[in-house]
Short mmCIF file of N, CA and C in Angstrom, two decimals:
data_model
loop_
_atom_site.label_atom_id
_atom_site.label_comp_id
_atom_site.label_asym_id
_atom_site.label_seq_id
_atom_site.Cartn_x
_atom_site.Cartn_y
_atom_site.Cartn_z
N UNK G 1 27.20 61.77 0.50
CA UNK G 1 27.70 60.57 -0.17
C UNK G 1 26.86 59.37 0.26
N UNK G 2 26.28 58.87 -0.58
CA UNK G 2 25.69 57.58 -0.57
C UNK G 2 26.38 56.34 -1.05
N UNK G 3 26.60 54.98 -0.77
CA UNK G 3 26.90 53.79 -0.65
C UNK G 3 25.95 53.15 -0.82
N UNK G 4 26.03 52.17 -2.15
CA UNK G 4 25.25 51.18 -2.14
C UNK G 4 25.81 49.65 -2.46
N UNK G 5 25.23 48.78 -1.64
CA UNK G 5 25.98 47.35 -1.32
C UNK G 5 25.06 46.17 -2.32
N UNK G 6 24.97 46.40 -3.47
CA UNK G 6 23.78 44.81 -3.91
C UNK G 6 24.37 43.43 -3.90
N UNK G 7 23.71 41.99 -3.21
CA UNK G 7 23.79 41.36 -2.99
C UNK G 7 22.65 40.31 -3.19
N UNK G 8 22.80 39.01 -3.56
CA UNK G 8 21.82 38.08 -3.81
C UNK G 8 21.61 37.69 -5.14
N UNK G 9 22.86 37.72 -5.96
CA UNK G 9 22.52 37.31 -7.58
C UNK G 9 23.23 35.99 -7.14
N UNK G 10 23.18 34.98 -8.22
CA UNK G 10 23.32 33.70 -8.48
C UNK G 10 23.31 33.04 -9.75
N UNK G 11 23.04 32.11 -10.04
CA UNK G 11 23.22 31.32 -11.03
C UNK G 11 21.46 30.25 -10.72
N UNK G 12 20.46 30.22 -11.51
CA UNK G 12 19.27 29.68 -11.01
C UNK G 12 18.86 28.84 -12.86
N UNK G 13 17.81 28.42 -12.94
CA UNK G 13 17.06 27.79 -13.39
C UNK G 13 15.98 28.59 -14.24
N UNK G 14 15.54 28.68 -15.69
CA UNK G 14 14.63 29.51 -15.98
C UNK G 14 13.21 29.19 -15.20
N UNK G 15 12.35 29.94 -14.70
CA UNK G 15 11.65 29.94 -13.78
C UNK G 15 11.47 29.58 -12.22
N UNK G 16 12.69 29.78 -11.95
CA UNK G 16 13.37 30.29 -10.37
C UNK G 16 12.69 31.51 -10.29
N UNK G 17 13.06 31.60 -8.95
CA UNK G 17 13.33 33.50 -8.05
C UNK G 17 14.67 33.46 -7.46
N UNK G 18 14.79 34.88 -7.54
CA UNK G 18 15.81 35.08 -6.52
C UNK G 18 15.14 36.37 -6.07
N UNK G 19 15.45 37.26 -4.91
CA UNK G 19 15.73 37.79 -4.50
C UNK G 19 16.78 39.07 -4.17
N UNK G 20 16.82 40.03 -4.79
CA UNK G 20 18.12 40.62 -4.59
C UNK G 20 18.24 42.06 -3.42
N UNK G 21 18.87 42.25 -3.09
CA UNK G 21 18.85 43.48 -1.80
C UNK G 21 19.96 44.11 -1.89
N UNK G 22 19.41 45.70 -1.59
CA UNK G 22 20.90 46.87 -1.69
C UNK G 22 20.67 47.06 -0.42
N UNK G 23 21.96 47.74 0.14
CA UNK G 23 22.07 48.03 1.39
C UNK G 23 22.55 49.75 1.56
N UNK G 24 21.80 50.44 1.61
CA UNK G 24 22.74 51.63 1.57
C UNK G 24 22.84 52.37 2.74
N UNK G 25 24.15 53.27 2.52
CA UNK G 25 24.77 53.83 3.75
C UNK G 25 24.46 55.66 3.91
N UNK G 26 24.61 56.18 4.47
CA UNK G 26 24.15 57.68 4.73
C UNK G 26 22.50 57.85 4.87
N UNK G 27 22.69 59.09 5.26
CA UNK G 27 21.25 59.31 6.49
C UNK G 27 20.13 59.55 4.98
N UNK G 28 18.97 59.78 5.76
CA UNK G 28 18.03 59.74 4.94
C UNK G 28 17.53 59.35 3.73
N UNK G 29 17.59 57.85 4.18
CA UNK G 29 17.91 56.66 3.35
C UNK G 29 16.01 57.06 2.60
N UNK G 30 15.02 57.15 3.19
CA UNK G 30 13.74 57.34 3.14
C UNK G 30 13.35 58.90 1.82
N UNK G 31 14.20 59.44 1.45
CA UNK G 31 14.02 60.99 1.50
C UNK G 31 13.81 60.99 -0.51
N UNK G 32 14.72 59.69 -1.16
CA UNK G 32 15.45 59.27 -2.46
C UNK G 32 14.66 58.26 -3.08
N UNK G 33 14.55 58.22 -4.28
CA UNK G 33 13.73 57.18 -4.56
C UNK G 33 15.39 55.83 -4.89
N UNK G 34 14.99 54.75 -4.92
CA UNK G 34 15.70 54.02 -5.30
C UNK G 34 15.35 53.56 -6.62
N UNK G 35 16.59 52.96 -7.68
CA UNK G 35 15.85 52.04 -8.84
C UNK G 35 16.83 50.85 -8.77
N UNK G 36 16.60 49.88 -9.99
CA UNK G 36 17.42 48.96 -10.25
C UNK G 36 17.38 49.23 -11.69
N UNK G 37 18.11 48.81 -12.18
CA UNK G 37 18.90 48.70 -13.27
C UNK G 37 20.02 47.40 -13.99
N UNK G 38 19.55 46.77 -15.36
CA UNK G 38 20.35 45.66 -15.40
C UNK G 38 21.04 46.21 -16.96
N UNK G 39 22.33 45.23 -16.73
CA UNK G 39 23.28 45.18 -18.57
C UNK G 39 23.55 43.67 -18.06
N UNK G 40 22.95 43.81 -19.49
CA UNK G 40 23.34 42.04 -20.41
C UNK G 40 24.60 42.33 -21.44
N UNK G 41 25.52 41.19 -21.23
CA UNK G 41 26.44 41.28 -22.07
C UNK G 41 26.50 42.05 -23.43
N UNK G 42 27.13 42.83 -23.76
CA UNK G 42 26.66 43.33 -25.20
C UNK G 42 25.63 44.49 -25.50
N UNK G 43 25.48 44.85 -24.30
CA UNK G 43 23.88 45.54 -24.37
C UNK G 43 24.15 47.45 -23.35
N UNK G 44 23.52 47.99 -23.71
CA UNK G 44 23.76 49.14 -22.56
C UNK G 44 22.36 48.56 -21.42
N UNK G 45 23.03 49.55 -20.57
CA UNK G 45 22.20 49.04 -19.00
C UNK G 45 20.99 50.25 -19.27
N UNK G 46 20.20 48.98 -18.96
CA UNK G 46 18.57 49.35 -18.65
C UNK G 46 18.12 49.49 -17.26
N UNK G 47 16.93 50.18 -17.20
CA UNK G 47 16.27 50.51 -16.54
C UNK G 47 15.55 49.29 -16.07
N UNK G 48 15.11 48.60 -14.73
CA UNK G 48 14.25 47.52 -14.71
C UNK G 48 13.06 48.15 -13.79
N UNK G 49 13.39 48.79 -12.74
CA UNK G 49 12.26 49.42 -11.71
C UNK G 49 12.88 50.56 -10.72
N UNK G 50 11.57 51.23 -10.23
CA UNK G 50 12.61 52.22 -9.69
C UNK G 50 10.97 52.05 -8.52
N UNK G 51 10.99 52.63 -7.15
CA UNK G 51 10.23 53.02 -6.18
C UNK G 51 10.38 54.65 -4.80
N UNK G 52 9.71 54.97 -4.84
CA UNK G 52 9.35 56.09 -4.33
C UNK G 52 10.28 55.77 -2.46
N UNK G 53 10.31 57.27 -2.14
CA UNK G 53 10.68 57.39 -1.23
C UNK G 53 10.04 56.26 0.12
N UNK G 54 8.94 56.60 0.46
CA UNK G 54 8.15 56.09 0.92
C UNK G 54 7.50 54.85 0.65
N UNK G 55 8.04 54.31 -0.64
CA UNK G 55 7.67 52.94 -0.86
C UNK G 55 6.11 52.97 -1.96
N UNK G 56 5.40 53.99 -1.70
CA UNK G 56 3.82 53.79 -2.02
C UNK G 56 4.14 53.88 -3.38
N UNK G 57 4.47 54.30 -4.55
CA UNK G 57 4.73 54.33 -6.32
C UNK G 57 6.03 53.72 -6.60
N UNK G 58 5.36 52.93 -7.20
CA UNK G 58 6.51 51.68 -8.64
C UNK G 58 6.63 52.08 -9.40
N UNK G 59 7.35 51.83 -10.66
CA UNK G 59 7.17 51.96 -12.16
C UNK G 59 8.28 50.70 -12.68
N UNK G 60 7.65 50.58 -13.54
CA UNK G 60 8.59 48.97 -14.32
C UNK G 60 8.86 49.13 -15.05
N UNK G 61 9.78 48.35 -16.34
CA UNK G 61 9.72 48.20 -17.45
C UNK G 61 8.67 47.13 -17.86
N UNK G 62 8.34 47.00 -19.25
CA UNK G 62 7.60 45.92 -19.54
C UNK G 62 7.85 45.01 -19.61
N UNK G 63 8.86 44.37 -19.92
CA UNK G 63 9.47 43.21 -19.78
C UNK G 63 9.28 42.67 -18.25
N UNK G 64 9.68 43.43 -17.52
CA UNK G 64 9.76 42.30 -15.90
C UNK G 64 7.98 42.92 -15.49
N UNK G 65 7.16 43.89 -15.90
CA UNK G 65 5.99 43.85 -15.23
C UNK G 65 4.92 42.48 -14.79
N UNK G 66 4.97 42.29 -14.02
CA UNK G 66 4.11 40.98 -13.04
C UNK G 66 5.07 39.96 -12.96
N UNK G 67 5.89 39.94 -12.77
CA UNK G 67 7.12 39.28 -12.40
C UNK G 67 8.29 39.44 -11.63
N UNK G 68 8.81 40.38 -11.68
CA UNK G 68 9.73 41.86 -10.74
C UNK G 68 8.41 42.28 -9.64
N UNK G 69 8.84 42.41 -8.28
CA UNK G 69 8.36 43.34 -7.54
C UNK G 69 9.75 43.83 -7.23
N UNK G 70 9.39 45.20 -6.84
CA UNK G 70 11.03 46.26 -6.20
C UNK G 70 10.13 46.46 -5.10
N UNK G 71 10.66 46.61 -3.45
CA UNK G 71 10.53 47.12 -2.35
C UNK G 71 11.39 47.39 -1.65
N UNK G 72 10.81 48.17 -0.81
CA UNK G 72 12.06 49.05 0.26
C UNK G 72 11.86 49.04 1.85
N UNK G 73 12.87 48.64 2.99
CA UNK G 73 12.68 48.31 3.90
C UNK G 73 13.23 49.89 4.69
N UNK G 74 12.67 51.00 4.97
CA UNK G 74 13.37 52.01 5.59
C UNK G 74 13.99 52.35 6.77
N UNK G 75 13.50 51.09 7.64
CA UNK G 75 14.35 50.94 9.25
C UNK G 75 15.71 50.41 8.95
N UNK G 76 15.54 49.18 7.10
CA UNK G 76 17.20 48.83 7.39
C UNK G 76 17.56 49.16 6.32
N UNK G 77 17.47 50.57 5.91
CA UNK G 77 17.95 51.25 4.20
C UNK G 77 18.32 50.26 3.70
N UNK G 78 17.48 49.98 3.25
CA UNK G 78 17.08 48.38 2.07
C UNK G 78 16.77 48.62 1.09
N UNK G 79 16.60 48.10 0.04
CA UNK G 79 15.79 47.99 -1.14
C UNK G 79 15.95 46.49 -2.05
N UNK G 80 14.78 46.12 -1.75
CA UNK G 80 14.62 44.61 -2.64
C UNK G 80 14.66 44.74 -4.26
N UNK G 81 14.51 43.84 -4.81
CA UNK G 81 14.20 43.24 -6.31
C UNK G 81 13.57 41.56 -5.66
N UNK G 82 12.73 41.62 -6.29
CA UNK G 82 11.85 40.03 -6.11
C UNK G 82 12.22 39.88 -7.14
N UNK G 83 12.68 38.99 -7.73
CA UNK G 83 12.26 38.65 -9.33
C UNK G 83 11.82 37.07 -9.37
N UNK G 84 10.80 36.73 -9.76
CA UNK G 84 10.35 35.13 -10.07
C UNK G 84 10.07 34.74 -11.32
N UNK G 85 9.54 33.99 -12.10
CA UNK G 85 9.96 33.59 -13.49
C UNK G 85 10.74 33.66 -13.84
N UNK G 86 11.94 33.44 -13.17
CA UNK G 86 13.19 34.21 -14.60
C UNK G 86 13.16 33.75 -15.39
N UNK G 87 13.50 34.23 -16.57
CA UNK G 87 14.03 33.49 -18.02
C UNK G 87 15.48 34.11 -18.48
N UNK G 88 15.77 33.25 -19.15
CA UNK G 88 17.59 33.27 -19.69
C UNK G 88 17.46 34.65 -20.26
N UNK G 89 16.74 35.53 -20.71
CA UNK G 89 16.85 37.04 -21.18
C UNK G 89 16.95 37.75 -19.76
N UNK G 90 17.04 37.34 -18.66
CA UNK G 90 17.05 38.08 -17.27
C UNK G 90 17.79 38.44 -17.33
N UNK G 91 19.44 37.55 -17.74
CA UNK G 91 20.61 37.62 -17.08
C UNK G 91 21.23 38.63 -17.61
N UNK G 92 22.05 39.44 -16.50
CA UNK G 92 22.79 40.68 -16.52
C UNK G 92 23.27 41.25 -15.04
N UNK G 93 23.99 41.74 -15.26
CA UNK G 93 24.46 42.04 -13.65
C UNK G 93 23.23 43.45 -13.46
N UNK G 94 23.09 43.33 -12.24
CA UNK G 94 21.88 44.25 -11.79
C UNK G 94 22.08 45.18 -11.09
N UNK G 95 22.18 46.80 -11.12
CA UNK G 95 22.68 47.67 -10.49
C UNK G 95 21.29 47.89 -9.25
N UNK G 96 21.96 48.13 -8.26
CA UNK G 96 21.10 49.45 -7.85
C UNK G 96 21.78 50.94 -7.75
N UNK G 97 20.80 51.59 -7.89
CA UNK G 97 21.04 53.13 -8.11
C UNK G 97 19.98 54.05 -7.21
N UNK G 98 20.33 55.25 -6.77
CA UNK G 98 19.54 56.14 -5.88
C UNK G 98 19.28 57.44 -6.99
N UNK G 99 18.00 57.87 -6.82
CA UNK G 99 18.21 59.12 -7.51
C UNK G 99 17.07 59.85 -6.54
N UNK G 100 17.30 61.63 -6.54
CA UNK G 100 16.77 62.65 -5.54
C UNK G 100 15.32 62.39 -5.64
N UNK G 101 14.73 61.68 -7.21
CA UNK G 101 12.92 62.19 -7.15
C UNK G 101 12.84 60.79 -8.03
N UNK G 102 11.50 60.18 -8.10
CA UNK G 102 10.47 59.40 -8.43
C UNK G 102 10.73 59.65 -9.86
N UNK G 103 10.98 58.94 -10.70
CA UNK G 103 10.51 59.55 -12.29
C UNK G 103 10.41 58.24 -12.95
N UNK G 104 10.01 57.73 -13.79
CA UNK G 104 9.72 57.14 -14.82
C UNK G 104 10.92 56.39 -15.36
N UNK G 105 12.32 57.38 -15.69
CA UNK G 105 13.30 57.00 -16.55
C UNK G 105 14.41 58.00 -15.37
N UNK G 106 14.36 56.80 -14.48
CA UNK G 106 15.69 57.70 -13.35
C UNK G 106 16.84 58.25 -13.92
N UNK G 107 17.13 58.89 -13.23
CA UNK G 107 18.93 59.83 -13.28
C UNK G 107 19.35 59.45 -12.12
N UNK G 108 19.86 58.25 -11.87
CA UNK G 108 20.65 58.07 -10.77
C UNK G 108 21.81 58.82 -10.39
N UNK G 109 21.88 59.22 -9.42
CA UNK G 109 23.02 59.74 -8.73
C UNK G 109 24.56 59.02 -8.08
N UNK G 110 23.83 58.19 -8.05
CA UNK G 110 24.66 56.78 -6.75
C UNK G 110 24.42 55.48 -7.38
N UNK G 111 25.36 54.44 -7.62
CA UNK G 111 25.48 53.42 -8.36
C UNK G 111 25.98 52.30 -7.33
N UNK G 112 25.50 50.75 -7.41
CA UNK G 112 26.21 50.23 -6.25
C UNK G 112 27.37 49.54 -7.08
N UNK G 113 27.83 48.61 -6.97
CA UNK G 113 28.76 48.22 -7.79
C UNK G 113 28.32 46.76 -8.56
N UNK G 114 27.07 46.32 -8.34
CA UNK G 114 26.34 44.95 -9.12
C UNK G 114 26.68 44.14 -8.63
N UNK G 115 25.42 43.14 -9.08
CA UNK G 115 25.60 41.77 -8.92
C UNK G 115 24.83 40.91 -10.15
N UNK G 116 25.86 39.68 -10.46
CA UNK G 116 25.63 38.80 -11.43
C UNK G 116 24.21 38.26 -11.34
N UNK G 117 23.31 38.33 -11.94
CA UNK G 117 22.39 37.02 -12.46
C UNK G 117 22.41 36.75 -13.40
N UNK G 118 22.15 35.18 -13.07
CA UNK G 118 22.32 34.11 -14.29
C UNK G 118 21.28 33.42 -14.55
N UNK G 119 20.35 33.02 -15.61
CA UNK G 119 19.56 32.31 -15.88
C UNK G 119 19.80 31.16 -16.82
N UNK G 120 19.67 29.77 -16.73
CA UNK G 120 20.02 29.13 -17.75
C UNK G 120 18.98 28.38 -18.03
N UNK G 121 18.84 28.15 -19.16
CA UNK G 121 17.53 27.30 -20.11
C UNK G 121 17.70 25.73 -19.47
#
């Protein structure tokens, strides 16, 4: 059983950053790739980035590519979202999710329970 804690959404400015971080619980935090994942009102939840066990392979969507970085801290089963530029199409509450392998278009296993971002014009 995995636990995931996301934290660091807000309410910002179009072309802000924020920052967002999962915290997850159970062993071999290193072993899973992590992703993120956002839903905008009205919308099914997308895919935004996902990163490798080890940190070394990304994959994005196009929309946040050069804007979104995702990283992972493995001493404090972490996993970031950078996001800078935002624009008002950002906003959506932002999952993180764990899944067993690296892929393109994750199958998460483990869902955290979100957090709001807000972008306003």
């Amino acid at each position: 059983q995995v636990q995931l804690v996301e934290s660091g959404g807000g309410l910002v400015q179009a072309g802000d950053s924020l920052r967002l971080s999962c915290a997850a619980s159970g062993r071999s935090f290193s072993s899973y790739a992590m992703a993120w994942f956002r839903q905008a009102p009205g919308k099914e939840r997308e895919f935004v980035a996902t990163i490798s066990g080890s940190g070394g392979r990304t994959y994005y969507t196009d929309s946040v590519k050069g804007r979104f970085t995702i990283s992972r801290d493995n001493a404090k089963n972490t996993v970031y979202l950078q996001m800078n530029s935002l624009k008002p199409e950002d906003t959506a509450v932002y999952y993180c999710a764990s899944d067993p392998v690296l892929r393109r278009d994750p199958r998460p296993v483990y869902w955290g329970q979100g957090t709001q971002v807000t972008v306003s014009s």
